[in-house]
C-alpha positions as a Python dict, from the first residue, in 0.01 Angstrom:
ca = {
    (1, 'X'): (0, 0, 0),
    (2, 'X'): (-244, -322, 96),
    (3, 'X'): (-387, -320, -247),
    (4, 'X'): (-9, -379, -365),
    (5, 'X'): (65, -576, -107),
    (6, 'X'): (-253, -789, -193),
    (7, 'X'): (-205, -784, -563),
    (8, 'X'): (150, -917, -539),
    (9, 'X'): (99, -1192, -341),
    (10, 'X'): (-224, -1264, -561),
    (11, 'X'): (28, -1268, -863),
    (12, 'X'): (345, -1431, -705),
    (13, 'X'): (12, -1753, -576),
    (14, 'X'): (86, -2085, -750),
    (15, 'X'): (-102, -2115, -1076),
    (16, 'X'): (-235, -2428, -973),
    (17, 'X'): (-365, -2593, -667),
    (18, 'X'): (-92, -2756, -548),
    (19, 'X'): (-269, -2925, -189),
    (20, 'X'): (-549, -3068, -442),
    (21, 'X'): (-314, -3189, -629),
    (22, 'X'): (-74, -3381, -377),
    (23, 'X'): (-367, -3495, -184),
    (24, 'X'): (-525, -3650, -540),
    (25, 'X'): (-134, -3800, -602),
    (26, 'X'): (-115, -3923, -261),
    (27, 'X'): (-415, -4147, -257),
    (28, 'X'): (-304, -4260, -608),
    (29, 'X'): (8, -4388, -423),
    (30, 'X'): (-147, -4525, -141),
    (31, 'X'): (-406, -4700, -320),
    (32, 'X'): (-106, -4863, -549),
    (33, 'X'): (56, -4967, -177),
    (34, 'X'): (-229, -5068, -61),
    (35, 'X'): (-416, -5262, -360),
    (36, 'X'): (-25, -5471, -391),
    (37, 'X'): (-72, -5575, -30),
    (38, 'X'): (-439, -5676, -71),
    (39, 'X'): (-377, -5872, -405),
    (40, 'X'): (-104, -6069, -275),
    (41, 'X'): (-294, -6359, -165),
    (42, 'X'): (-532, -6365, -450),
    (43, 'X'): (-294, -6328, -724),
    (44, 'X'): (-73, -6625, -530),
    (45, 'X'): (-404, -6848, -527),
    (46, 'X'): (-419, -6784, -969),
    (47, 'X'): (-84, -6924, -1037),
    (48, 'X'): (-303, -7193, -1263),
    (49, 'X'): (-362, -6933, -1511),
    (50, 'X'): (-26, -6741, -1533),
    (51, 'X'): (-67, -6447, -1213),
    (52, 'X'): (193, -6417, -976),
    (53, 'X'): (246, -6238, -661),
    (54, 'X'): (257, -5893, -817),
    (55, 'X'): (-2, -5893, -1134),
    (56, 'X'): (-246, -5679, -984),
    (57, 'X'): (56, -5436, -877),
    (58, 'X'): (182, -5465, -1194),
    (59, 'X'): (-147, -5413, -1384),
    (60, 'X'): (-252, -5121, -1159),
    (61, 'X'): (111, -4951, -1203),
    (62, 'X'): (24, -4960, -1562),
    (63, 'X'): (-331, -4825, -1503),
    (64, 'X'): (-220, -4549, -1332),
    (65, 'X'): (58, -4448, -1590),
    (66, 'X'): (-215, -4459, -1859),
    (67, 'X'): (-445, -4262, -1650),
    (68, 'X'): (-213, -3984, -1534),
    (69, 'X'): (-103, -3945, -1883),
    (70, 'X'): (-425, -3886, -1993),
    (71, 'X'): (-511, -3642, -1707),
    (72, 'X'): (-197, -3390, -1803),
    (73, 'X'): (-369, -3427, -2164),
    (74, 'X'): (-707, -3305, -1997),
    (75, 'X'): (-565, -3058, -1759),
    (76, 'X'): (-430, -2878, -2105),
    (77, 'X'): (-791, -2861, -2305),
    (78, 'X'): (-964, -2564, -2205),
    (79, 'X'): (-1313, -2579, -2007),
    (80, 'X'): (-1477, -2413, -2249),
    (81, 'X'): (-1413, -2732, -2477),
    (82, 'X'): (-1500, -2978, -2266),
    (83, 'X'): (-1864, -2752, -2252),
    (84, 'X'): (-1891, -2744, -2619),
    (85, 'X'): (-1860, -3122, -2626),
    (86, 'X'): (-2089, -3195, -2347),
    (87, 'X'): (-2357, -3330, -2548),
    (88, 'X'): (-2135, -3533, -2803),
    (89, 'X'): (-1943, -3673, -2500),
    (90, 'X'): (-2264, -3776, -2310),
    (91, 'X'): (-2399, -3961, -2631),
    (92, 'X'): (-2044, -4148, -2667),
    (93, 'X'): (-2090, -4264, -2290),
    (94, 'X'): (-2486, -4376, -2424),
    (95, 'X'): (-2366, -4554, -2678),
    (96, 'X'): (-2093, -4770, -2482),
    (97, 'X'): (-2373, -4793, -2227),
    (98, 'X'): (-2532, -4967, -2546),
    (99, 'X'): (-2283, -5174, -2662),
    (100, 'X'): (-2209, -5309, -2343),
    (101, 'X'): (-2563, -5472, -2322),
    (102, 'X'): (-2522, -5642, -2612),
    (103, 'X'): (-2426, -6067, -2662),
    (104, 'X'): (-2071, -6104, -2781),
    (105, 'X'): (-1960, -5742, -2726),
    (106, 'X'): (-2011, -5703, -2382),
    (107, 'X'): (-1864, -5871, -2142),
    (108, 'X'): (-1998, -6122, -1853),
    (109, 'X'): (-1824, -6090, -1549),
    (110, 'X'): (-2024, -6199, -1214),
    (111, 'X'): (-2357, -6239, -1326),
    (112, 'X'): (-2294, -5854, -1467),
    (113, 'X'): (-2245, -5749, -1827),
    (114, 'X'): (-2078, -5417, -1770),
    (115, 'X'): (-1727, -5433, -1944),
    (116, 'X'): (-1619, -5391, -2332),
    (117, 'X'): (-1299, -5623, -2404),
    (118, 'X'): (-1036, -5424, -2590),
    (119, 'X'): (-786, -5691, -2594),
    (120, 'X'): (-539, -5622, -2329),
    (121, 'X'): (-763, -5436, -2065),
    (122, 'X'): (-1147, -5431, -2049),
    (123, 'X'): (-1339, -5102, -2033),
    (124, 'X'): (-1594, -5023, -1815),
    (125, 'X'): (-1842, -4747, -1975),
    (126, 'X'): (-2016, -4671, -1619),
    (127, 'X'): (-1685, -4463, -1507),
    (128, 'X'): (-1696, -4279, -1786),
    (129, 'X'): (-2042, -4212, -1786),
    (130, 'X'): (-2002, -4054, -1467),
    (131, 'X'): (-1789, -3797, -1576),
    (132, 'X'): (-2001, -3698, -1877),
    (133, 'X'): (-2273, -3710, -1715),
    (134, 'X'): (-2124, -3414, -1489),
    (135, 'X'): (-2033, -3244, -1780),
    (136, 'X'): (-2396, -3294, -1968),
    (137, 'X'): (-2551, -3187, -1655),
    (138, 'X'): (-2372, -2897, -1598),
    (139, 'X'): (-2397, -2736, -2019),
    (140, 'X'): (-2769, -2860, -1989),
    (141, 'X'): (-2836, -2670, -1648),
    (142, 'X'): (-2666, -2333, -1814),
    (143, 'X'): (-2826, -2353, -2128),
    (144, 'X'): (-3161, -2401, -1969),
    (145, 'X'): (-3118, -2153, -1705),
    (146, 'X'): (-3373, -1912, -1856),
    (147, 'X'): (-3608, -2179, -1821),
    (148, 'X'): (-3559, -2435, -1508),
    (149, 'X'): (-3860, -2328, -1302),
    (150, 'X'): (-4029, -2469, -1595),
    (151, 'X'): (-4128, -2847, -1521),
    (152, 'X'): (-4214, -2952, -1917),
    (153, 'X'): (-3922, -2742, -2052),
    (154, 'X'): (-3681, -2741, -1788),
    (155, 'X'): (-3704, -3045, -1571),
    (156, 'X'): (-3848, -3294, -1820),
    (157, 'X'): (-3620, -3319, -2094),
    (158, 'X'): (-3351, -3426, -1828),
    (159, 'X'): (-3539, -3662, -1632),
    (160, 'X'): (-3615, -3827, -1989),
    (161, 'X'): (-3248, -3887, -2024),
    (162, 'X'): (-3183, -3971, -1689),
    (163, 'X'): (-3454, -4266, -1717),
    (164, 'X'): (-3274, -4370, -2038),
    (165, 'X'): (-2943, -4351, -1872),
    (166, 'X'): (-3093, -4483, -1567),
    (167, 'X'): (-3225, -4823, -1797),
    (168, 'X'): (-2910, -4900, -1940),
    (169, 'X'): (-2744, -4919, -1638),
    (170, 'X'): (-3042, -5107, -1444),
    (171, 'X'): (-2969, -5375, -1767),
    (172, 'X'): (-2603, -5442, -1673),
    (173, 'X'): (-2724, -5438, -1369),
    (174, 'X'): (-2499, -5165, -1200),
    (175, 'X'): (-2746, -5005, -946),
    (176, 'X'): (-2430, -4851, -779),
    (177, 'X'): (-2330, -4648, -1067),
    (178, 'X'): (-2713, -4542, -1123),
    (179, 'X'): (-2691, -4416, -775),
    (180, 'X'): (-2391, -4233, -812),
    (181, 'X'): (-2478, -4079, -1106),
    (182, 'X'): (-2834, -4015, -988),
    (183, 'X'): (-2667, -3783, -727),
    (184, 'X'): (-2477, -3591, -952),
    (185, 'X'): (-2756, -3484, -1188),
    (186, 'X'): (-2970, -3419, -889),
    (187, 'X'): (-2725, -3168, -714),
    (188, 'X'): (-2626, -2998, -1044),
    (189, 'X'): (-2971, -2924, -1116),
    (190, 'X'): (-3040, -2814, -776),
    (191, 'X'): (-2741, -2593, -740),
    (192, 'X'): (-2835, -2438, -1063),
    (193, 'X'): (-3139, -2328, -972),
    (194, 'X'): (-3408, -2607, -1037),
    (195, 'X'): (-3771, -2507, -881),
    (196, 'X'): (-3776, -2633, -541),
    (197, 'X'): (-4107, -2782, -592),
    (198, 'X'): (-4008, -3007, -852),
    (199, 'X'): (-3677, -3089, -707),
    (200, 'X'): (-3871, -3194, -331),
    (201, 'X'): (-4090, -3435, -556),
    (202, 'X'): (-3810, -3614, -775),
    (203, 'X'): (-3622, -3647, -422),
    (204, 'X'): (-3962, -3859, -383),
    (205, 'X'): (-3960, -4005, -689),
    (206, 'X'): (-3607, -4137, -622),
    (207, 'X'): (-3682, -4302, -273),
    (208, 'X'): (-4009, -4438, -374),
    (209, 'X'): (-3824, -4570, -674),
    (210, 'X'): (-3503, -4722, -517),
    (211, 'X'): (-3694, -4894, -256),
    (212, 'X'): (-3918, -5035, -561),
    (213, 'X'): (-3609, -5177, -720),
    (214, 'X'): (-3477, -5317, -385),
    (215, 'X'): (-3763, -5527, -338),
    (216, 'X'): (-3827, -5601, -654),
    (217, 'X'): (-3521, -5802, -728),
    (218, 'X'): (-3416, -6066, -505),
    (219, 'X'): (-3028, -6042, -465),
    (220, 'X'): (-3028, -5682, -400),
    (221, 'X'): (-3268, -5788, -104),
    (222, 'X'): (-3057, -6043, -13),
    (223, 'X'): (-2791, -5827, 33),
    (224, 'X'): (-3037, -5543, 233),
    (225, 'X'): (-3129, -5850, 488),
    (226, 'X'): (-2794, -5946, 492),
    (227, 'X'): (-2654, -5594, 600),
    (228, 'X'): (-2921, -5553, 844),
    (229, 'X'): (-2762, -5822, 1042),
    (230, 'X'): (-2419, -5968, 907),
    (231, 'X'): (-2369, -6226, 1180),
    (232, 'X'): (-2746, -6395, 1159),
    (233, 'X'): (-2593, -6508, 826),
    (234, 'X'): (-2187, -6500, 845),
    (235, 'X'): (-2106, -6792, 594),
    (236, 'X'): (-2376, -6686, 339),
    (237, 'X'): (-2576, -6340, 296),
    (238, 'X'): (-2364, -6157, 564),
    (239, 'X'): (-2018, -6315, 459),
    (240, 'X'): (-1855, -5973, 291),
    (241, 'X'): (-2025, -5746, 590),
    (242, 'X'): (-1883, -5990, 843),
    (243, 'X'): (-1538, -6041, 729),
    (244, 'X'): (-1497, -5647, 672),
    (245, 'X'): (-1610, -5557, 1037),
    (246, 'X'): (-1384, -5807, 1167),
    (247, 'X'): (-1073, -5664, 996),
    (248, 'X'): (-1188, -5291, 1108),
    (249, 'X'): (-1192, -5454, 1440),
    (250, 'X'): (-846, -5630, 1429),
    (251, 'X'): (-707, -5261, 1319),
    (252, 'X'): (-787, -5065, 1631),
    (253, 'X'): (-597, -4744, 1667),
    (254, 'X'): (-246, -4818, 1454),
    (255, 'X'): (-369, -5126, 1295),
    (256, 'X'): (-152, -5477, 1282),
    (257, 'X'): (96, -5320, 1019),
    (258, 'X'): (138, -5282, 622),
    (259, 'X'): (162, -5615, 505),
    (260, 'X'): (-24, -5807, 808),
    (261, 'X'): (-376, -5823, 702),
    (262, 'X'): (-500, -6149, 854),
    (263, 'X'): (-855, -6065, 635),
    (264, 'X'): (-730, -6003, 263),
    (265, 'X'): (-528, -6420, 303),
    (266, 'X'): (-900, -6534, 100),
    (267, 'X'): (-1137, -6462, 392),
    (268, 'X'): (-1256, -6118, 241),
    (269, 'X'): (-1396, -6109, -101),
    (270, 'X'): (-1288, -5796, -328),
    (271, 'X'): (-1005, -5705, -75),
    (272, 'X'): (-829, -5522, -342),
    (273, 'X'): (-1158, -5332, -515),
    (274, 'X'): (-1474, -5337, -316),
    (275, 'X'): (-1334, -5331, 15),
    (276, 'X'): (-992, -5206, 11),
    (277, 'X'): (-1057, -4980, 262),
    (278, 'X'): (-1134, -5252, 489),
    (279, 'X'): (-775, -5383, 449),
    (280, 'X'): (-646, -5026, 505),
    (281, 'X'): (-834, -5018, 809),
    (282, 'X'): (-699, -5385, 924),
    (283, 'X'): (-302, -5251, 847),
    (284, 'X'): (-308, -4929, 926),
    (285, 'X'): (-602, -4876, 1193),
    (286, 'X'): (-812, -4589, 1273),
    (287, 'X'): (-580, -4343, 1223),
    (288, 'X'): (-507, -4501, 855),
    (289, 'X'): (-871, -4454, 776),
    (290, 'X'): (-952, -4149, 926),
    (291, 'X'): (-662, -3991, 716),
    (292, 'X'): (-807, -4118, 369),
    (293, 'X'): (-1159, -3982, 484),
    (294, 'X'): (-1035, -3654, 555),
    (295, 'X'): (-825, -3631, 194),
    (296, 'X'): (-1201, -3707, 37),
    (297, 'X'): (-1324, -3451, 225),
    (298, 'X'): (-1067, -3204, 160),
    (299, 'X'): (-1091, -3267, -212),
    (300, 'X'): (-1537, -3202, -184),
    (301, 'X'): (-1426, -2883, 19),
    (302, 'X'): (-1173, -2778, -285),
    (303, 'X'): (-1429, -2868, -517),
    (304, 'X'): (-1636, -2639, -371),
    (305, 'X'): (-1411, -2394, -321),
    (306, 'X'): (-1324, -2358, -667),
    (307, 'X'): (-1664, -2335, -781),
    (308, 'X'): (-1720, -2046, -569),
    (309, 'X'): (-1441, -1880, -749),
    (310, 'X'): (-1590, -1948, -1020),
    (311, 'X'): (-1946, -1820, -978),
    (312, 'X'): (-1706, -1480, -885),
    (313, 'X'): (-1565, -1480, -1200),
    (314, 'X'): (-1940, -1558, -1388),
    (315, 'X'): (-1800, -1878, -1516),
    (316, 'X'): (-2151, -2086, -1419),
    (317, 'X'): (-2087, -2404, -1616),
    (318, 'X'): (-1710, -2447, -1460),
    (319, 'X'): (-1894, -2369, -1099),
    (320, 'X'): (-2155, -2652, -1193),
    (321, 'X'): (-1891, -2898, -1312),
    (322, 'X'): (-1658, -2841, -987),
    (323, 'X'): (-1949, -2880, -771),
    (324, 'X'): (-2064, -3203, -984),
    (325, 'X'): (-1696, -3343, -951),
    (326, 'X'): (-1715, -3260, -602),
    (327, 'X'): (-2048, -3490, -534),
    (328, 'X'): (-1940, -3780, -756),
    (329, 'X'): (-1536, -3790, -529),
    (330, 'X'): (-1831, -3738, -224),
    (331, 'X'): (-2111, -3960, -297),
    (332, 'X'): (-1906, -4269, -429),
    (333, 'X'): (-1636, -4220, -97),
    (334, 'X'): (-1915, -4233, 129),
    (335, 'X'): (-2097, -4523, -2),
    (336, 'X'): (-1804, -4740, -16),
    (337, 'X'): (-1724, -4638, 289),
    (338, 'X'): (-2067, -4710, 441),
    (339, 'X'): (-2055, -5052, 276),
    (340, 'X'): (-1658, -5132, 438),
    (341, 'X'): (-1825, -5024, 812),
    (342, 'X'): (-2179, -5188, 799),
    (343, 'X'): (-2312, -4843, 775),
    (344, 'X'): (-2523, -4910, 432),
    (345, 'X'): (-2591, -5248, 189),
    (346, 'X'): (-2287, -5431, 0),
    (347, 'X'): (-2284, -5263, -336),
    (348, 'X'): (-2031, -5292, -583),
    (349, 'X'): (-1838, -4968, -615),
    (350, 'X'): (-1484, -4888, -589),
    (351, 'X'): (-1309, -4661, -351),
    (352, 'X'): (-1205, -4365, -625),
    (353, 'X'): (-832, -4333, -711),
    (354, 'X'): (-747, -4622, -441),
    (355, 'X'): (-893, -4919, -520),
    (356, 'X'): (-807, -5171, -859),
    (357, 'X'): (-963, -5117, -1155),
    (358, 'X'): (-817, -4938, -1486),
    (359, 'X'): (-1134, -4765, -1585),
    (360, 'X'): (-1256, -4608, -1247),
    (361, 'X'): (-862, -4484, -1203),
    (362, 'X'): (-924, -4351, -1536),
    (363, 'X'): (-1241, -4161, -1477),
    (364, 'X'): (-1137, -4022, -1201),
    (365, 'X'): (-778, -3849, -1299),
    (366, 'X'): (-926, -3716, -1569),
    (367, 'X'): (-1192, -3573, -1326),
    (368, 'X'): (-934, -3439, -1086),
    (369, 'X'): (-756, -3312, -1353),
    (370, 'X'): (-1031, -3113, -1499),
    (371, 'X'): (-1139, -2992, -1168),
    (372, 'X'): (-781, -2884, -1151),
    (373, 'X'): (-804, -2692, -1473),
    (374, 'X'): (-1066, -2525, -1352),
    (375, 'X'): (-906, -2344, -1077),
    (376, 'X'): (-620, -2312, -1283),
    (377, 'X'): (-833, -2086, -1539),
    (378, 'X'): (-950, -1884, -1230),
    (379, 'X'): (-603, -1818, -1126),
    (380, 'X'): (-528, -1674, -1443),
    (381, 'X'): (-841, -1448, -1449),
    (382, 'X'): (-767, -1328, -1083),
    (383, 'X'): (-403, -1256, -1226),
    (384, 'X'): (-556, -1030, -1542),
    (385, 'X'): (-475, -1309, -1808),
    (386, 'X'): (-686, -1479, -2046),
    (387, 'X'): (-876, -1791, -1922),
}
């Protein structure tokens, strides 16, 4: 009588996960709220070259259209596609990495070549490459499994196109992508079963190196003295840092209310990208923040959750790609977070599926939604039904 018991209520389950899914659409629609009341200002101060008061709402609306569209297109392609084109993906992402580097095509933004024009919207190849990355990781980690102990046949031929994916991004320069995507590769390959020899010394290898690149180029120094201590510099190195900390501080528990940001009226650079959570934290408080911190860290836990289902049902490269999806939502929360508090050095990257930007909204919907056909393929093999 359990076993039917347990065996009905296993087939009358959702077929999808429906509290990844809300929390994934409910930062989508707090991040439009949120980037509209952030933009205001800004968009207000660009009336000289056509904006008005709702062009980034507008824009990100439309970004988010595009990018949910294309999610229910991935969430329909079977995993075992997106494995077979693993490699051909990750050489795509290589060769946009390529492009982008190069006079004419890419486009300057900043002091940072790291967007291709297409007319109406610009793309940025470093989302994507996070996301095939993942999945090149993940085919490469199960089609080497026989074999990862091995340093020359198992860990070298990755780290060789890591490097190369590493320099292209270096060029742009977009050391926060690097990083991010750095972590992924790292905790796929560990999770599949690197040698934990090898994986202790490229841990190492990565510190040693990312210190070397710190002080080896000026501005991202700069910006290491200037987090160290915001305030010894508040109108020049520490200006970003300062600003942010003062609207976290202005929040307090309920924060001043949607729409009151004293911060995003020109004082804070990037209010509506970089450090959009430092506006949330401003209007809505603590309380405001903690809540988007714990939907990041219930999609990592789902993530992870889904990949144990999947090791269950032997499906290893699904389990790797989960877990990967998991880091990147993980890593790339928690720096930007870390950056908003004071907590780690300005770097550029967004807050994923809240801040601006079409091709990071992208990226990521199309990660969620993958992740989401994932467990979706798992329910239907826990049911008795083809994958």
């Amino acid at each position: 009588m359990i076993t039917a018991m347990l065996n009905r209520n296993r087939l009358n389950a959702p077929i999808y996960d429906q509290s990844l899914l809300w929390t994934v659409l409910i930062l989508l629609g707090l991040g439009l709220v949120m980037v509209y009341s952030a933009s205001i200002a800004i968009a207000e101060s660009e009336k000289a070259v056509g904006y008005n008061s709702t062009y980034y709402l507008v824009r990100q609306a439309i970004f988010m259209v595009v990018s949910v569209s294309a999610a229910f297109v991935a969430f329909n392609i079977p995993i075992a596609w997106w494995q077979k084109m693993a490699p051909y993906l990750f050489l795509i992402g290589l060769s946009l990495l390529i492009l982008v580097l190069i006079p004419g095509i890419g486009r300057v933004v900043g002091g940072s070549r790291r967007w291709l024009s297409l007319f109406v919207i610009n793309l940025q190849p470093s989302e994507l490459m996070k996301l095939f990355a993942a999945m090149y990781v993940s085919d490469y980690t199960v089609r080497k499994a026989a074999v990862m102990d091995s340093f020359t046949k198992g860990f070298m031929p990755m780290l060789f196109v890591m490097l190369l994916v590493g320099g292209l991004l270096l060029r742009e320069p977009d050391f926060g992508a690097f990083a991010v995507i750095a972590a992924i590769s790292i905790s796929i390959l560990w999770l599949g079963g690197i040698n934990g020899r090898i994986f202790a010394g490229l841990l190492v290898l990565l510190v040693v190196g990312f210190v070397f690149l710190i002080w080896s180029s000026p501005y991202r120094l700069e910006r290491v003295i200037g987090f160290m201590d915001p305030w010894a510099d508040p109108y020049g190195k520490g200006y970003q840092l300062s600003h942010a900390l003062i609207a976290f501080g202005r929040g307090e528990w309920f924060g001043v209310g949607l729409g009151a940001s004293v911060e995003k009226l020109l004082y804070l650079p990037e209010a509506h990208t970089d450090f959009l959570l430092a506006v949330i934290a401003e209007e809505l408080g603590f309380v405001g923040v903690l809540t988007v911190v714990g939907m990041f860290a219930w999609i990592v836990i789902r993530a992870f959750s889904i990949a144990k289902e999947c090791i269950v049902n032997e499906r290893y490269f699904g389990a790797l790609l989960a877990q990967g999806l998991g880091v990147w939502m993980g890593v790339q929360g928690i720096i930007n977070m870390g950056v908003n508090m004071g907590l780690l050095p300005t770097k550029g990257l967004t807050l994923p599926l809240l801040s601006f930007g079409g091709s990071g909204i992208l990226a990521n919907c199309i990660a969620m939604a993958i992740l989401l056909r994932i467990d979706y393929e798992n329910r239907r093999l826990q049911r008795g039904l083809p994958a």
